[in-house]
Coordinates of C-alpha atoms in Angstrom, one line a residue:
Chain A
M21 CA -151.5 -215.1 22.9
S22 CA -149.2 -217.5 21.1
N23 CA -151.0 -221.0 21.6
P24 CA -153.6 -221.6 18.8
V25 CA -155.4 -224.4 20.8
A26 CA -155.8 -221.9 23.8
I27 CA -157.1 -219.2 21.6
F28 CA -159.6 -221.7 19.9
L29 CA -160.9 -222.9 23.4
I30 CA -161.2 -219.4 24.7
T31 CA -163.2 -218.3 21.6
V32 CA -165.6 -221.2 21.8
G33 CA -165.9 -220.7 25.6
V34 CA -167.0 -217.2 24.9
I35 CA -169.5 -218.3 22.2
F36 CA -171.2 -220.7 24.8
D37 CA -171.3 -218.0 27.5
L38 CA -173.0 -215.8 24.9
L39 CA -175.4 -218.6 24.1
G40 CA -176.3 -218.9 27.8
C41 CA -177.0 -215.2 28.1
L42 CA -179.2 -215.5 25.0
G43 CA -181.1 -218.3 26.9
L44 CA -181.6 -216.2 29.8
I45 CA -183.4 -213.6 27.6
R46 CA -185.5 -215.7 25.3
L47 CA -186.6 -218.7 27.6
P48 CA -189.8 -218.1 29.6
D49 CA -189.4 -218.9 33.3
V50 CA -186.9 -219.1 36.0
Y51 CA -186.4 -222.8 35.6
N52 CA -185.8 -222.7 32.0
R53 CA -183.6 -219.9 32.3
L54 CA -181.5 -221.7 35.0
Q55 CA -181.2 -224.5 32.6
A56 CA -179.6 -222.5 29.9
A57 CA -177.5 -220.4 32.3
T58 CA -176.1 -223.4 34.2
K59 CA -175.2 -225.7 31.4
S60 CA -173.7 -223.0 28.9
V61 CA -172.0 -220.8 31.5
T62 CA -170.3 -223.9 33.2
L63 CA -168.9 -225.2 30.0
G64 CA -168.1 -221.9 28.7
T65 CA -166.3 -220.7 31.7
C66 CA -164.4 -224.0 32.1
M67 CA -163.3 -223.7 28.4
I68 CA -162.0 -220.3 29.1
L69 CA -160.1 -221.4 32.2
F70 CA -158.7 -224.4 30.5
G71 CA -157.6 -222.3 27.5
T72 CA -155.9 -219.8 30.2
F73 CA -154.2 -222.9 31.7
L74 CA -152.9 -223.9 28.2
E75 CA -151.8 -220.5 27.6
F76 CA -149.9 -220.1 30.8
G77 CA -148.8 -223.8 31.5
F78 CA -147.6 -225.0 34.8
T79 CA -147.1 -221.6 36.4
S80 CA -148.8 -220.0 39.4
G81 CA -151.5 -218.5 37.1
G82 CA -152.1 -221.6 35.0
I83 CA -152.5 -223.9 38.2
K84 CA -154.9 -221.4 39.7
A85 CA -157.0 -221.5 36.5
L86 CA -157.1 -225.1 36.7
I87 CA -158.3 -225.2 40.3
C88 CA -160.9 -222.5 39.5
L89 CA -162.1 -224.9 36.8
I90 CA -162.6 -227.7 39.3
F91 CA -164.5 -225.5 41.8
V92 CA -166.8 -224.1 39.0
L93 CA -167.5 -227.5 38.0
L94 CA -168.6 -228.5 41.5
T95 CA -170.4 -225.4 42.6
S96 CA -172.3 -224.1 39.6
P97 CA -174.7 -227.1 39.5
T98 CA -175.2 -226.9 43.2
A99 CA -175.9 -223.2 43.0
A100 CA -178.4 -223.8 40.3
H101 CA -180.1 -226.6 42.3
A102 CA -180.4 -224.3 45.5
L103 CA -181.9 -221.4 43.1
A104 CA -184.5 -223.8 41.6
R105 CA -185.4 -225.2 45.0
G106 CA -185.7 -221.8 46.5
S107 CA -187.9 -220.5 43.6
H108 CA -190.1 -223.5 43.9
I109 CA -190.5 -223.2 47.7
S110 CA -191.4 -219.4 47.5
G111 CA -194.1 -220.1 45.1
F112 CA -192.9 -219.4 41.5
K113 CA -195.2 -221.0 39.1
L114 CA -193.9 -222.8 36.1
W115 CA -194.5 -221.2 32.6
E116 CA -198.2 -221.8 31.5
G117 CA -197.1 -224.0 28.7
S118 CA -195.6 -226.5 31.0
K119 CA -196.7 -230.1 30.9
M120 CA -196.7 -231.2 34.4
D121 CA -195.5 -230.2 37.9
K122 CA -195.0 -233.4 40.1
L123 CA -193.4 -231.4 43.0
E124 CA -196.5 -229.2 43.3
E125 CA -198.7 -232.4 43.2
D126 CA -196.6 -234.0 45.9
K127 CA -196.5 -230.9 48.2
G128 CA -199.9 -231.4 49.8
K129 CA -199.2 -234.9 50.7
Chain B
M275 CA -157.4 -240.9 62.3
K276 CA -157.3 -242.2 58.7
K277 CA -160.2 -239.7 57.8
K278 CA -158.2 -236.8 59.3
L279 CA -155.1 -237.6 57.7
T280 CA -156.8 -237.9 54.2
Q281 CA -158.4 -234.5 54.9
F282 CA -155.1 -232.9 55.9
T283 CA -153.2 -234.3 52.8
A284 CA -156.0 -233.0 50.5
Y285 CA -156.0 -229.7 52.0
F286 CA -152.2 -229.4 52.0
I287 CA -151.9 -230.4 48.2
I288 CA -154.6 -227.8 47.2
W289 CA -152.5 -225.1 49.3
L290 CA -149.3 -226.3 47.5
L291 CA -151.0 -226.1 43.9
L292 CA -152.3 -222.6 44.8
T293 CA -149.1 -221.2 46.0
W294 CA -146.9 -223.1 43.3
S295 CA -143.8 -222.8 45.3
L296 CA -141.7 -225.1 47.6
H297 CA -140.2 -222.2 49.5
F298 CA -139.6 -223.2 53.3
Q299 CA -141.8 -220.4 54.5
E300 CA -144.7 -221.2 52.1
V301 CA -144.7 -224.9 53.2
M302 CA -144.7 -224.1 56.9
V303 CA -147.7 -221.6 56.5
G304 CA -149.5 -224.4 54.4
I305 CA -148.9 -227.1 57.1
V306 CA -150.5 -224.7 59.8
V307 CA -153.3 -223.6 57.4
A308 CA -154.2 -227.2 56.5
L309 CA -154.2 -228.2 60.2
I310 CA -156.7 -225.4 61.1
A311 CA -158.9 -226.3 58.1
T312 CA -158.8 -230.0 59.0
A313 CA -159.9 -228.9 62.6
L314 CA -162.8 -226.6 61.4
T315 CA -164.3 -228.8 58.6
R316 CA -164.1 -232.1 60.6
D317 CA -168.0 -232.6 60.3
L318 CA -168.2 -231.2 56.9
F319 CA -166.0 -233.6 55.0
P320 CA -168.1 -236.7 54.1
D321 CA -166.8 -240.1 55.5
E322 CA -167.2 -241.8 52.2
M323 CA -164.4 -239.7 50.6
I324 CA -161.9 -242.2 52.1
K325 CA -163.4 -244.7 49.5
F326 CA -161.3 -242.9 46.8
L327 CA -158.3 -244.3 48.2
N328 CA -159.3 -247.6 46.6
P329 CA -157.6 -247.5 43.1
V330 CA -160.5 -249.5 41.5
R331 CA -162.9 -246.8 42.6
L332 CA -160.4 -244.0 41.7
L333 CA -160.2 -245.5 38.0
W334 CA -164.0 -245.6 37.7
A335 CA -164.2 -242.1 39.0
I336 CA -161.8 -240.8 36.3
F337 CA -163.8 -242.6 33.7
Y338 CA -167.0 -241.0 35.3
I339 CA -165.4 -237.5 34.8
L340 CA -164.5 -238.3 31.1
Y341 CA -168.0 -239.6 30.6
L342 CA -169.6 -236.6 32.3
I343 CA -167.6 -234.1 30.0
F344 CA -169.0 -235.8 27.0
Y345 CA -172.6 -235.2 28.2
I346 CA -171.7 -231.7 29.3
I347 CA -170.6 -230.9 25.6
L348 CA -173.8 -232.6 24.4
A349 CA -175.9 -230.5 26.8
N350 CA -174.4 -227.3 25.3
F351 CA -175.4 -228.2 21.9
D352 CA -178.9 -228.9 23.1
V353 CA -179.2 -225.5 24.8
A354 CA -177.8 -223.9 21.5
Y355 CA -180.2 -225.5 19.4
R356 CA -183.2 -224.6 21.6
V357 CA -182.1 -221.1 22.2
L358 CA -181.2 -220.4 18.4
N359 CA -184.3 -221.9 17.0
P360 CA -186.8 -219.4 16.1
S361 CA -189.8 -221.5 17.2
L362 CA -188.3 -222.1 20.7
P363 CA -188.9 -225.9 20.9
I364 CA -189.7 -226.4 24.7
A365 CA -192.2 -228.5 26.6
P366 CA -191.1 -228.1 29.9
G367 CA -192.3 -229.6 33.4
I368 CA -191.1 -231.1 36.6
V369 CA -191.0 -234.9 36.6
K370 CA -190.4 -237.3 39.6
V371 CA -187.8 -240.3 39.2
K372 CA -186.9 -242.7 41.7
T373 CA -183.1 -243.8 42.2
G374 CA -181.8 -247.1 43.6
L375 CA -178.7 -245.5 44.8
K376 CA -178.2 -245.6 48.7
S377 CA -175.0 -243.6 49.5
E378 CA -175.5 -240.1 50.3
L379 CA -172.5 -238.9 48.4
A380 CA -173.5 -240.9 45.3
K381 CA -176.9 -239.2 45.4
T382 CA -175.4 -235.6 45.6
F383 CA -173.1 -236.6 42.4
L384 CA -176.2 -237.9 40.6
A385 CA -178.2 -234.8 41.4
N386 CA -175.4 -232.5 40.2
S387 CA -174.6 -234.6 37.2
I388 CA -178.3 -234.4 36.3
T389 CA -178.2 -230.6 36.4
L390 CA -175.2 -230.6 33.8
T391 CA -176.6 -233.1 31.3
P392 CA -178.9 -232.2 28.4
G393 CA -182.2 -230.6 29.3
T394 CA -182.6 -231.7 33.0
L395 CA -182.3 -229.7 36.3
T396 CA -182.6 -231.2 39.8
V397 CA -185.2 -229.1 41.7
E398 CA -185.7 -231.1 45.0
V399 CA -184.5 -234.4 46.4
V400 CA -186.7 -236.3 48.8
E401 CA -185.0 -239.6 50.1
D402 CA -185.0 -241.6 46.9
N403 CA -187.0 -239.2 44.6
Y404 CA -185.6 -236.7 42.5
Y405 CA -187.8 -233.8 41.2
I406 CA -186.3 -232.8 38.1
H407 CA -187.2 -229.9 35.7
W408 CA -187.1 -231.2 32.2
I409 CA -187.0 -228.6 29.3
Y410 CA -188.4 -231.1 26.7
I411 CA -190.6 -233.9 28.2
S412 CA -190.6 -236.5 25.5
T413 CA -192.5 -239.2 27.3
E414 CA -195.1 -239.3 30.1
D415 CA -194.3 -242.7 31.2
P416 CA -192.2 -242.6 34.5
K417 CA -190.2 -245.9 33.7
R418 CA -189.0 -244.4 30.4
Q419 CA -188.3 -241.1 32.1
K420 CA -186.1 -242.9 34.6
Q421 CA -184.3 -244.7 31.7
I422 CA -183.4 -241.5 29.9
I423 CA -182.3 -239.3 33.0
I424 CA -180.9 -241.6 35.5
D425 CA -179.7 -244.9 34.1
R426 CA -176.8 -243.3 32.2
F427 CA -175.1 -242.4 35.4
E428 CA -176.5 -244.8 38.1
W429 CA -174.4 -247.8 36.9
I430 CA -171.2 -246.0 37.1
L431 CA -171.8 -244.2 40.4
R432 CA -172.8 -247.7 42.1
R433 CA -169.4 -249.0 41.1
I434 CA -167.7 -245.8 42.5
F435 CA -169.6 -245.7 45.9
E436 CA -171.1 -249.1 46.6

């Protein structure tokens, strides 16, 4: 590892991934956990991949990292949406401290 | 025809980037693979993608990506604040907001952008209505909710897709 910017990006990326994992443990229900997991893990992973690109430059490995970055950015929110929707359809209730659930209210209509 | 050509070019460019070599054999295989992929994904590829050939829309799309990255970074500090705070400051719930966007692709982008921005996660989309899980509901007024969640993206997406 020679590029200081790459080292910085990868370090910060790992810290964000770690925060996402901490969110998975601390937050109460599946929806809140998805929030933490999606946001932190998307940026964390993207930063690690971008750091990899900076380290390897325009070589076969570096370009692959860059393409993975774009795919992670596109697929991770879609996956989170699918998981949240699936959980709600199969009847997972929101945490008892939640303020409102407009989707549950509209289901009967 | 125009759509198929766009599709083929896009696949071929991705292939060239993935192999990162201009060797004759690689290029030949790339053309074959791109042709097969074009035939297989004819129905999956959205018609509206062709709109990106317009330079003005493309410039707005590039601006949108930078704008989105700013909000993604903000979202991460938001998550960090909520997760590290010992009192766990959350007041979650699912809210309903209505969008004015008509294009299907624009709605998809909006749903994904909402998921990546601070405190919000798209749970379900029914026609014009988004059901959004919000980690900290700061206001009960639907108009104000729309303003906070959707308005910051809607105006750019309208310029890109409509």
